[in-house]
Tab-separated table of C-alpha atoms and ligand atoms in Angstrom:
chain	number	residue	atom	x	y	z
X	222	MET	CA	131.356	95.428	113.737
X	223	SER	CA	134.936	94.269	113.293
X	224	PRO	CA	135.819	91.865	110.459
X	225	ASP	CA	136.681	89.190	113.069
X	226	THR	CA	133.295	89.489	114.802
X	227	LEU	CA	131.508	89.396	111.454
X	228	LYS	CA	133.480	86.292	110.428
X	229	ASN	CA	132.129	84.435	113.456
X	230	LEU	CA	128.544	85.522	112.856
X	231	ASN	CA	126.298	82.634	111.859
X	232	ILE	CA	123.386	83.990	109.780
X	233	ALA	CA	120.305	82.059	108.589
X	234	VAL	CA	118.287	83.675	105.790
X	235	ILE	CA	114.738	82.331	105.341
X	236	GLY	CA	113.574	82.518	101.708
X	237	ALA	CA	115.474	82.675	98.413
X	238	GLY	CA	113.455	85.416	96.695
X	239	TYR	CA	114.935	88.763	95.647
X	240	ALA	CA	115.308	89.903	99.278
X	241	GLY	CA	116.857	86.699	100.610
X	242	ALA	CA	119.213	86.128	97.677
X	243	THR	CA	120.501	89.728	97.692
X	244	ALA	CA	120.865	89.716	101.489
X	245	ALA	CA	122.824	86.459	101.406
X	246	LEU	CA	125.176	87.931	98.820
X	247	ALA	CA	125.647	91.207	100.721
X	248	LEU	CA	126.109	89.537	104.133
X	249	GLY	CA	128.463	86.941	102.692
X	250	ARG	CA	130.640	89.753	101.329
X	251	LEU	CA	131.065	91.004	104.928
X	252	GLY	CA	132.646	87.659	105.760
X	253	ALA	CA	129.719	86.230	107.771
X	254	LYS	CA	128.747	82.539	107.552
X	255	VAL	CA	125.449	82.658	105.662
X	256	THR	CA	122.987	79.878	104.801
X	257	ILE	CA	119.699	80.394	102.918
X	258	TYR	CA	116.792	78.057	103.647
X	259	GLU	CA	114.157	77.949	100.893
X	260	GLN	CA	110.890	76.010	101.079
X	261	ALA	CA	110.668	75.194	97.362
X	262	GLN	CA	112.413	72.342	95.541
X	263	GLU	CA	113.249	74.772	92.765
X	264	VAL	CA	112.984	78.581	92.726
X	265	LYS	CA	110.671	79.590	89.872
X	266	GLU	CA	109.171	82.977	89.047
X	267	VAL	CA	106.011	83.743	87.110
X	268	GLY	CA	106.298	85.255	83.638
X	269	ALA	CA	106.326	89.012	84.161
X	270	GLY	CA	108.695	91.950	84.059
X	271	ILE	CA	110.058	94.272	86.736
X	272	GLY	CA	111.648	97.718	86.485
X	273	LEU	CA	114.954	97.834	88.410
X	274	ARG	CA	115.334	101.461	89.503
X	275	PRO	CA	118.595	103.495	89.406
X	276	SER	CA	119.177	103.036	93.171
X	277	THR	CA	118.714	99.266	92.768
X	278	MET	CA	121.188	99.124	89.863
X	279	ASP	CA	123.609	101.123	92.034
X	280	GLN	CA	123.200	98.536	94.802
X	281	PHE	CA	124.150	95.823	92.305
X	282	ARG	CA	127.220	97.854	91.377
X	283	LYS	CA	128.233	97.952	95.079
X	284	LEU	CA	127.755	94.179	95.289
X	285	GLY	CA	129.899	93.636	92.187
X	286	ILE	CA	127.084	92.132	90.075
X	287	PHE	CA	126.071	95.100	87.909
X	288	ASP	CA	127.343	93.436	84.720
X	289	ALA	CA	125.610	90.122	85.468
X	290	ILE	CA	122.265	91.889	86.016
X	291	ASN	CA	122.796	94.327	83.146
X	292	ALA	CA	123.271	91.384	80.771
X	293	VAL	CA	119.645	90.208	81.291
X	294	THR	CA	117.954	93.616	81.121
X	295	SER	CA	117.092	96.448	78.752
X	296	PRO	CA	117.549	100.086	79.798
X	297	SER	CA	114.672	102.571	79.688
X	298	ASP	CA	114.653	106.377	79.662
X	299	TYR	CA	111.154	107.242	80.830
X	300	PHE	CA	107.629	106.081	81.572
X	301	GLU	CA	104.233	107.332	80.440
X	302	ILE	CA	100.776	107.253	82.009
X	303	LEU	CA	97.890	107.452	79.549
X	304	LEU	CA	94.128	107.415	79.706
X	305	ALA	CA	92.399	104.237	78.536
X	306	HIS	CA	91.913	105.501	74.967
X	307	GLY	CA	95.490	106.801	74.713
X	308	GLN	CA	95.594	110.448	75.788
X	309	ARG	CA	98.844	111.056	77.652
X	310	ILE	CA	98.533	112.260	81.253
X	311	ALA	CA	102.167	112.139	82.311
X	312	MET	CA	105.584	111.468	80.831
X	313	GLU	CA	108.504	111.442	83.251
X	314	GLU	CA	112.168	110.528	83.079
X	315	TRP	CA	112.991	107.824	85.620
X	316	PRO	CA	113.959	109.758	88.757
X	317	GLU	CA	117.479	109.709	90.247
X	318	LYS	CA	119.332	108.679	87.060
X	319	GLU	CA	122.028	111.296	87.635
X	320	ALA	CA	122.371	110.601	91.369
X	321	PHE	CA	122.999	106.888	90.857
X	322	GLY	CA	124.765	106.912	87.474
X	323	ALA	CA	122.330	104.379	85.995
X	324	THR	CA	118.880	104.354	84.512
X	325	THR	CA	115.961	101.978	85.143
X	326	HIS	CA	116.449	98.527	83.589
X	327	PHE	CA	113.661	96.090	82.731
X	328	VAL	CA	114.131	92.439	83.595
X	329	HIS	CA	112.087	89.241	83.337
X	330	ARG	CA	111.369	88.014	86.876
X	331	GLY	CA	112.755	84.567	86.055
X	332	ASP	CA	116.025	85.938	84.639
X	333	PHE	CA	116.364	88.197	87.672
X	334	ILE	CA	116.129	85.465	90.300
X	335	ASP	CA	118.237	83.045	88.206
X	336	THR	CA	121.000	85.653	88.006
X	337	LEU	CA	120.910	86.434	91.739
X	338	LEU	CA	121.079	82.744	92.658
X	339	ARG	CA	123.855	82.059	90.116
X	340	VAL	CA	126.195	84.633	91.658
X	341	LEU	CA	125.792	83.232	95.209
X	342	PRO	CA	128.735	81.352	96.681
X	343	GLU	CA	128.542	77.588	96.114
X	344	GLY	CA	126.636	75.513	98.689
X	345	ILE	CA	124.953	78.243	100.740
X	346	LEU	CA	121.430	77.599	99.411
X	347	LYS	CA	119.443	74.774	101.014
X	348	MET	CA	116.243	73.924	99.137
X	349	ASN	CA	113.318	71.902	100.552
X	350	HIS	CA	113.564	73.648	103.933
X	351	ARG	CA	110.177	75.085	104.857
X	352	LEU	CA	110.325	76.970	108.150
X	353	ALA	CA	107.775	75.583	110.603
X	354	SER	CA	108.639	77.503	113.788
X	355	ILE	CA	111.133	79.950	115.240
X	356	ILE	CA	112.100	80.607	118.862
X	357	ASP	CA	113.822	83.870	119.729
X	358	ASN	CA	116.403	83.150	122.456
X	359	GLY	CA	117.424	86.791	122.918
X	360	ASP	CA	120.951	86.629	121.501
X	361	SER	CA	120.236	83.857	118.973
X	362	ALA	CA	117.250	82.068	117.417
X	363	THR	CA	116.298	78.437	116.892
X	364	LEU	CA	114.643	77.405	113.658
X	365	THR	CA	112.708	74.217	113.021
X	366	PHE	CA	111.907	73.140	109.480
X	367	GLU	CA	109.112	70.858	108.294
X	368	ASN	CA	111.703	68.276	107.195
X	369	GLY	CA	112.742	67.870	110.853
X	370	VAL	CA	115.994	69.868	110.643
X	371	THR	CA	116.709	72.251	113.568
X	372	VAL	CA	119.225	75.090	113.291
X	373	ASN	CA	120.587	77.719	115.700
X	374	ALA	CA	121.726	81.060	114.311
X	375	ASP	CA	123.172	84.253	115.794
X	376	LEU	CA	121.040	86.243	113.369
X	377	VAL	CA	117.932	85.194	111.417
X	378	VAL	CA	116.874	87.244	108.388
X	379	GLY	CA	113.195	86.651	107.616
X	380	ALA	CA	112.933	87.119	103.845
X	381	ASP	CA	110.009	84.738	103.451
X	382	GLY	CA	107.614	86.990	101.588
X	383	ILE	CA	104.140	88.399	102.137
X	384	ARG	CA	102.923	85.320	104.089
X	385	SER	CA	106.064	85.262	106.268
X	386	GLN	CA	106.170	82.679	109.055
X	387	VAL	CA	108.928	84.668	110.785
X	388	ARG	CA	106.644	87.730	110.925
X	389	LYS	CA	103.675	85.670	112.048
X	390	HIS	CA	105.545	83.910	114.888
X	391	LEU	CA	107.448	86.921	116.272
X	392	PHE	CA	106.174	90.290	115.047
X	393	SER	CA	102.563	90.357	113.815
X	394	ASP	CA	99.942	87.736	113.121
X	395	LYS	CA	97.735	90.159	111.144
X	396	ALA	CA	96.771	88.604	107.821
X	397	PRO	CA	97.598	90.236	104.452
X	398	VAL	CA	94.969	92.698	103.182
X	399	PHE	CA	93.061	92.076	99.909
X	400	ALA	CA	93.201	95.140	97.630
X	401	GLY	CA	89.955	94.399	95.779
X	402	GLU	CA	91.940	93.772	92.587
X	403	HIS	CA	93.100	90.965	90.333
X	404	ALA	CA	96.368	91.070	88.383
X	405	TYR	CA	96.613	89.185	85.062
X	406	ARG	CA	100.210	88.836	83.861
X	407	ALA	CA	101.789	87.399	80.739
X	408	VAL	CA	104.992	87.796	78.746
X	409	ILE	CA	104.154	87.936	75.046
X	410	PRO	CA	106.095	88.405	71.788
X	411	ALA	CA	106.844	92.080	71.094
X	412	ALA	CA	105.610	91.423	67.557
X	413	ASP	CA	102.073	91.016	68.979
X	414	THR	CA	101.965	94.471	70.598
X	415	PHE	CA	101.545	96.804	67.568
X	416	GLY	CA	104.876	98.503	68.362
X	417	MET	CA	103.313	100.179	71.411
X	418	VAL	CA	106.538	100.013	73.462
X	419	ASP	CA	109.146	99.428	70.757
X	420	ASP	CA	111.031	102.503	72.045
X	421	GLY	CA	111.877	100.596	75.245
X	422	ASN	CA	109.785	102.654	77.654
X	423	LEU	CA	107.028	101.667	80.100
X	424	ARG	CA	103.431	102.657	79.356
X	425	MET	CA	100.570	102.425	81.802
X	426	TYR	CA	96.972	102.925	80.626
X	427	VAL	CA	94.331	103.712	83.245
X	428	GLY	CA	90.557	103.864	83.171
X	429	ARG	CA	87.616	102.978	85.417
X	430	GLY	CA	89.690	101.049	87.937
X	431	THR	CA	91.582	99.044	85.291
X	432	LYS	CA	95.322	99.564	84.723
X	433	ILE	CA	97.270	98.056	81.848
X	434	TYR	CA	101.072	98.011	82.045
X	435	LEU	CA	103.227	97.355	78.977
X	436	LEU	CA	106.819	96.802	80.079
X	437	PRO	CA	109.195	96.123	77.173
X	438	LEU	CA	111.851	93.411	77.453
X	439	LEU	CA	113.663	94.439	74.261
X	440	HIS	CA	116.600	92.063	74.851
X	441	ARG	CA	114.140	89.137	74.734
X	442	LYS	CA	111.965	90.639	71.950
X	443	GLU	CA	109.092	90.345	74.420
X	444	VAL	CA	106.719	92.564	76.355
X	445	SER	CA	105.427	92.022	79.878
X	446	PHE	CA	101.681	92.658	79.634
X	447	ASP	CA	99.873	93.178	82.955
X	448	ILE	CA	96.208	94.001	83.484
X	449	THR	CA	95.109	94.910	87.004
X	450	CYS	CA	91.378	95.339	87.494
X	451	LEU	CA	88.786	95.642	90.238
X	452	ALA	CA	87.528	92.335	91.611
X	453	THR	CA	85.655	91.005	94.612
X	454	ASP	CA	86.964	87.415	94.737
X	455	SER	CA	89.836	87.268	97.242
X	456	THR	CA	90.844	83.666	96.384
X	457	PRO	CA	94.662	83.991	96.015
X	458	ALA	CA	94.807	82.265	92.596
X	459	PRO	CA	91.329	82.560	91.008
X	460	ALA	CA	90.346	80.859	87.746
X	461	CYS	CA	91.286	82.820	84.631
X	462	ASP	CA	88.463	83.800	82.288
X	463	ARG	CA	89.027	85.754	79.059
X	464	ASP	CA	85.464	87.117	78.787
X	465	THR	CA	85.594	88.626	82.301
X	466	LEU	CA	88.929	90.200	81.455
X	467	ILE	CA	87.754	91.658	78.151
X	468	GLY	CA	84.697	93.037	79.962
X	469	MET	CA	87.109	95.188	82.005
X	470	LEU	CA	88.515	96.854	78.891
X	471	GLU	CA	85.531	98.879	77.752
X	472	SER	CA	86.820	102.248	76.409
X	473	PHE	CA	90.457	101.058	76.148
X	474	ASP	CA	92.584	101.591	73.016
X	475	GLU	CA	91.498	98.935	70.523
X	476	ARG	CA	95.089	97.678	70.204
X	477	LEU	CA	95.031	96.786	73.919
X	478	VAL	CA	91.747	94.949	73.454
X	479	ALA	CA	93.213	93.079	70.453
X	480	ILE	CA	96.331	92.085	72.453
X	481	THR	CA	94.096	90.788	75.238
X	482	LYS	CA	91.886	88.826	72.823
X	483	GLY	CA	95.030	87.207	71.418
X	484	LEU	CA	96.417	86.039	74.795
X	485	ASP	CA	96.971	82.337	75.338
X	486	MET	CA	95.011	82.127	78.603
X	487	ARG	CA	96.984	79.022	79.667
X	488	GLN	CA	100.067	81.251	79.860
X	489	VAL	CA	98.337	83.998	81.850
X	490	ASN	CA	99.091	84.154	85.561
X	491	LEU	CA	96.144	85.483	87.589
X	492	ARG	CA	96.550	86.508	91.228
X	493	ALA	CA	94.331	88.351	93.715
X	494	VAL	CA	96.340	91.380	94.873
X	495	TYR	CA	97.358	91.698	98.532
X	496	ASP	CA	99.626	93.852	100.689
X	497	ILE	CA	100.108	94.170	104.452
X	498	ASP	CA	99.496	97.046	106.833
X	499	PRO	CA	102.764	98.528	108.151
X	500	ILE	CA	103.825	96.674	111.299
X	501	PRO	CA	105.279	98.461	114.342
X	502	SER	CA	108.647	96.672	114.479
X	503	TRP	CA	110.743	94.541	112.128
X	504	HIS	CA	113.351	93.243	114.551
X	505	SER	CA	114.354	91.847	117.933
X	506	ASN	CA	118.024	91.506	118.976
X	507	ALA	CA	118.571	88.390	116.849
X	508	VAL	CA	115.841	88.331	114.173
X	509	VAL	CA	115.000	90.842	111.451
X	510	LEU	CA	112.451	91.020	108.632
X	511	ILE	CA	113.270	92.308	105.129
X	512	GLY	CA	111.477	92.568	101.770
X	513	ASP	CA	107.804	91.622	101.501
X	514	ALA	CA	107.979	89.888	104.895
X	515	ALA	CA	108.519	93.329	106.448
X	516	HIS	CA	106.490	95.584	104.163
X	517	ALA	CA	104.632	93.857	101.278
X	518	MET	CA	103.140	96.637	99.176
X	519	LEU	CA	100.821	96.831	96.164
X	520	HIS	CA	102.557	96.808	92.780
X	521	HIS	CA	101.203	100.179	91.564
X	522	GLN	CA	104.482	102.027	92.198
X	523	GLY	CA	106.664	99.076	91.076
X	524	GLN	CA	108.696	99.276	94.279
X	525	GLY	CA	108.369	95.891	96.041
X	526	ALA	CA	111.333	94.092	94.490
X	527	ASN	CA	113.377	97.292	94.457
X	528	SER	CA	112.740	97.763	98.181
X	529	ALA	CA	113.750	94.141	98.823
X	530	VAL	CA	117.142	94.743	97.180
X	531	LEU	CA	117.692	98.054	98.979
X	532	ASP	CA	116.803	96.424	102.326
X	533	ALA	CA	119.478	93.788	101.751
X	534	GLY	CA	122.159	96.416	101.070
X	535	ALA	CA	121.086	98.556	104.036
X	536	LEU	CA	121.167	95.572	106.406
X	537	ALA	CA	124.727	94.701	105.368
X	538	ASP	CA	125.803	98.355	105.696
X	539	ALA	CA	124.296	98.569	109.196
X	540	LEU	CA	126.084	95.391	110.330
X	541	ALA	CA	129.381	96.692	108.966
X	542	GLU	CA	129.010	100.046	110.733
X	543	ALA	CA	127.286	99.298	114.073
X	544	ALA	CA	128.963	98.068	117.267
X	545	SER	CA	126.694	95.035	117.736
X	546	VAL	CA	123.947	93.030	116.026
X	547	PRO	CA	121.133	94.648	118.074
X	548	ALA	CA	122.480	98.134	117.281
X	549	ALA	CA	122.747	97.214	113.583
X	550	LEU	CA	119.152	95.943	113.440
X	551	ALA	CA	117.859	99.110	115.107
X	552	GLN	CA	119.887	101.206	112.629
X	553	PHE	CA	118.564	99.173	109.684
X	554	GLN	CA	114.960	99.742	110.744
X	555	ALA	CA	115.569	103.463	111.336
X	556	ASP	CA	117.042	103.785	107.808
X	557	ARG	CA	114.489	101.786	105.887
X	558	LYS	CA	111.123	101.773	107.675
X	559	PRO	CA	110.155	105.427	107.074
X	560	VAL	CA	110.852	104.908	103.345
X	561	THR	CA	108.849	101.710	102.978
X	562	ASP	CA	105.982	102.921	105.224
X	563	GLU	CA	105.552	105.767	102.737
X	564	LEU	CA	105.828	103.450	99.718
X	565	GLN	CA	103.182	101.170	101.227
X	566	ARG	CA	100.907	104.194	101.597
X	567	LEU	CA	101.585	105.540	98.092
X	568	SER	CA	101.153	102.125	96.509
X	569	ARG	CA	97.609	101.955	97.845
X	570	GLN	CA	96.721	104.945	95.675
X	571	GLY	CA	94.843	103.638	92.688
X	572	TRP	CA	95.552	106.290	90.022
X	573	SER	CA	92.141	107.956	90.275
X	574	GLU	CA	91.915	111.491	88.885
X	575	ASP	CA	92.674	113.103	92.259
X	576	GLU	CA	95.576	110.773	92.886
X	577	ILE	CA	97.154	111.482	89.491
X	578	ASN	CA	96.725	115.227	90.044
X	579	SER	CA	98.495	114.980	93.373
X	580	VAL	CA	101.460	113.065	91.904
X	581	PHE	CA	101.733	114.993	88.604
X	582	PRO	CA	100.140	118.393	89.379
X	583	ASN	CA	101.323	120.134	86.198
X	584	GLN	CA	100.806	117.420	83.658
X	585	HIS	CA	97.228	116.281	83.920
X	586	GLN	CA	95.641	117.347	80.639
X	587	GLY	CA	92.491	115.329	80.445
X	588	GLU	CA	89.835	113.618	82.381
X	589	ILE	CA	90.129	110.150	83.759
X	590	GLY	CA	87.459	107.520	84.324
X	591	ALA	CA	86.440	107.425	87.960
X	592	ARG	CA	86.981	104.224	89.925
X	593	SER	CA	83.670	102.443	90.018
Z	786	LIG	C1	101.346	91.708	90.183
Z	786	LIG	C2	102.650	92.127	90.788
Z	786	LIG	C3	103.497	92.975	90.073
Z	786	LIG	C4	104.674	93.438	90.660
Z	786	LIG	N1	105.476	94.286	89.981
Z	786	LIG	C5	106.586	94.786	90.569
Z	786	LIG	C6	107.446	95.707	89.890
Z	786	LIG	O1	107.217	96.087	88.738
Z	786	LIG	N2	108.522	96.185	90.542
Z	786	LIG	C7	108.815	95.789	91.824
Z	786	LIG	O2	109.820	96.290	92.384
Z	786	LIG	N3	108.046	94.902	92.488
Z	786	LIG	C8	106.945	94.399	91.892
Z	786	LIG	N4	106.166	93.517	92.562
Z	786	LIG	C9	106.503	93.148	93.943
Z	786	LIG	C10	107.605	92.091	94.030
Z	786	LIG	O3	107.289	90.976	93.254
Z	786	LIG	C11	107.796	91.687	95.478
Z	786	LIG	O4	107.881	92.825	96.293
Z	786	LIG	C12	109.078	90.856	95.628
Z	786	LIG	O5	108.929	89.621	94.971
Z	786	LIG	C13	109.403	90.613	97.097
Z	786	LIG	O6	110.557	89.832	97.208
Z	786	LIG	P1	110.821	88.982	98.528
Z	786	LIG	O7	112.108	88.269	98.288
Z	786	LIG	O8	110.684	89.859	99.714
Z	786	LIG	O9	109.612	87.970	98.624
Z	786	LIG	P2	109.252	86.744	97.654
Z	786	LIG	O10	109.616	87.062	96.247
Z	786	LIG	O11	107.841	86.403	97.948
Z	786	LIG	O12	110.222	85.571	98.154
Z	786	LIG	C14	109.987	84.889	99.366
Z	786	LIG	C15	110.697	83.536	99.308
Z	786	LIG	O13	110.552	82.898	100.580
Z	786	LIG	C16	110.165	81.550	100.385
Z	786	LIG	N5	109.414	81.133	101.588
Z	786	LIG	C17	108.159	81.525	101.944
Z	786	LIG	N6	107.798	80.926	103.096
Z	786	LIG	C18	108.843	80.142	103.473
Z	786	LIG	C19	109.067	79.282	104.580
Z	786	LIG	N7	108.134	79.093	105.545
Z	786	LIG	N8	110.273	78.627	104.670
Z	786	LIG	C20	111.228	78.802	103.729
Z	786	LIG	N9	111.056	79.598	102.634
Z	786	LIG	C21	109.875	80.263	102.523
Z	786	LIG	C22	109.322	81.584	99.117
Z	786	LIG	O14	109.230	80.303	98.503
Z	786	LIG	C23	110.094	82.585	98.272
Z	786	LIG	O15	111.126	81.974	97.522
Z	786	LIG	C24	105.014	93.017	91.981
Z	786	LIG	C25	104.189	92.111	92.662
Z	786	LIG	C26	103.014	91.675	92.087
Z	786	LIG	C27	102.123	90.721	92.850
């Protein structure tokens, strides 16, 4: 689309998470008039870490914010997958380092969203706007917020997460799917982790349906410590109980058990784990879904936030290149949906013995506890 057409394009982004914030930045750089509407009074993230992949760091370079993101991260060379008691199953360099001229960087979720929101142009973020309904008018959409505000936009970007109202109203009212797992997450002092990830690399321990991720945040002298385990209670935020958690760690390296026993349970964030089934379409002629709203996936491949950022860049590229908004939205879906459909599928693999063999056929050197 021509710079003049883009300048007159009025875009409403719903949600100021990683997808919405990055999209607003990328679309604003095209010259469009962008406003983000966020339901919360203040954007806060839980204490946990994320690995920003080489392609994601490259996207930040294209958006001119590589240095700002780099400043709140630590680089990593590789990741390891180990059996519960410590036998290594796989050790891999982060893929695509050469192709994108950057490695994977670890970031605290709070630092990540703070940085994205800080680099947005002044005044484009409107807090306290919870979307209540959306009407698709064909070549525009009308949004109504719970605070009574009504807005018309030429293009609406639904970046409102796994329980997206935009998706529910226009594309699919299927509820998110419970994975039969709970995720316990905490950021703890590196000094409490027996030096297990002092080299700056990610380690994942797996056994009998439990997965423990240690993701070092060297720049903060902290480690993101995540335990994901099998569970039957689908309550989104269940009560946190140390004894239940320790019961899941039978046969794990005693250092991991000691770290868990030392956790301040008031600081531990516990969530039931959900994703969504792939939906047939992400867009009409005036509304498009991105990030978790389009393709929420389980966290086992660490690709949800990365996909959100890549969606934002791909949407801006499609609008810059296509002849019209509808053509751009169709192009965006054609570029991104096959990739995220596959990531949704892969992320449902639970690192059982067969699944590890299929991903790392030459490296599996030991046996792994079966999922019970
Ligand atoms: C346990 C766990 C570990 C994870 N680990 C990783 C990892 O290592 N790497 C990785 O890449 N990903 C990881 N993810 C996934 C990642 O967190 C998500 O994919 C990512 O947050 C999606 O970003 P988003 O912006 O699409 O959605 P969200 O972060 O959910 O943001 C949506 C925003 O929309 C707002 N909103 C919602 N409804 C409305 C409404 N009606 N009106 C206005 N605003 C609204 C919300 O308040 C929120 O600010 C993990 C997820 C979990 C649960």
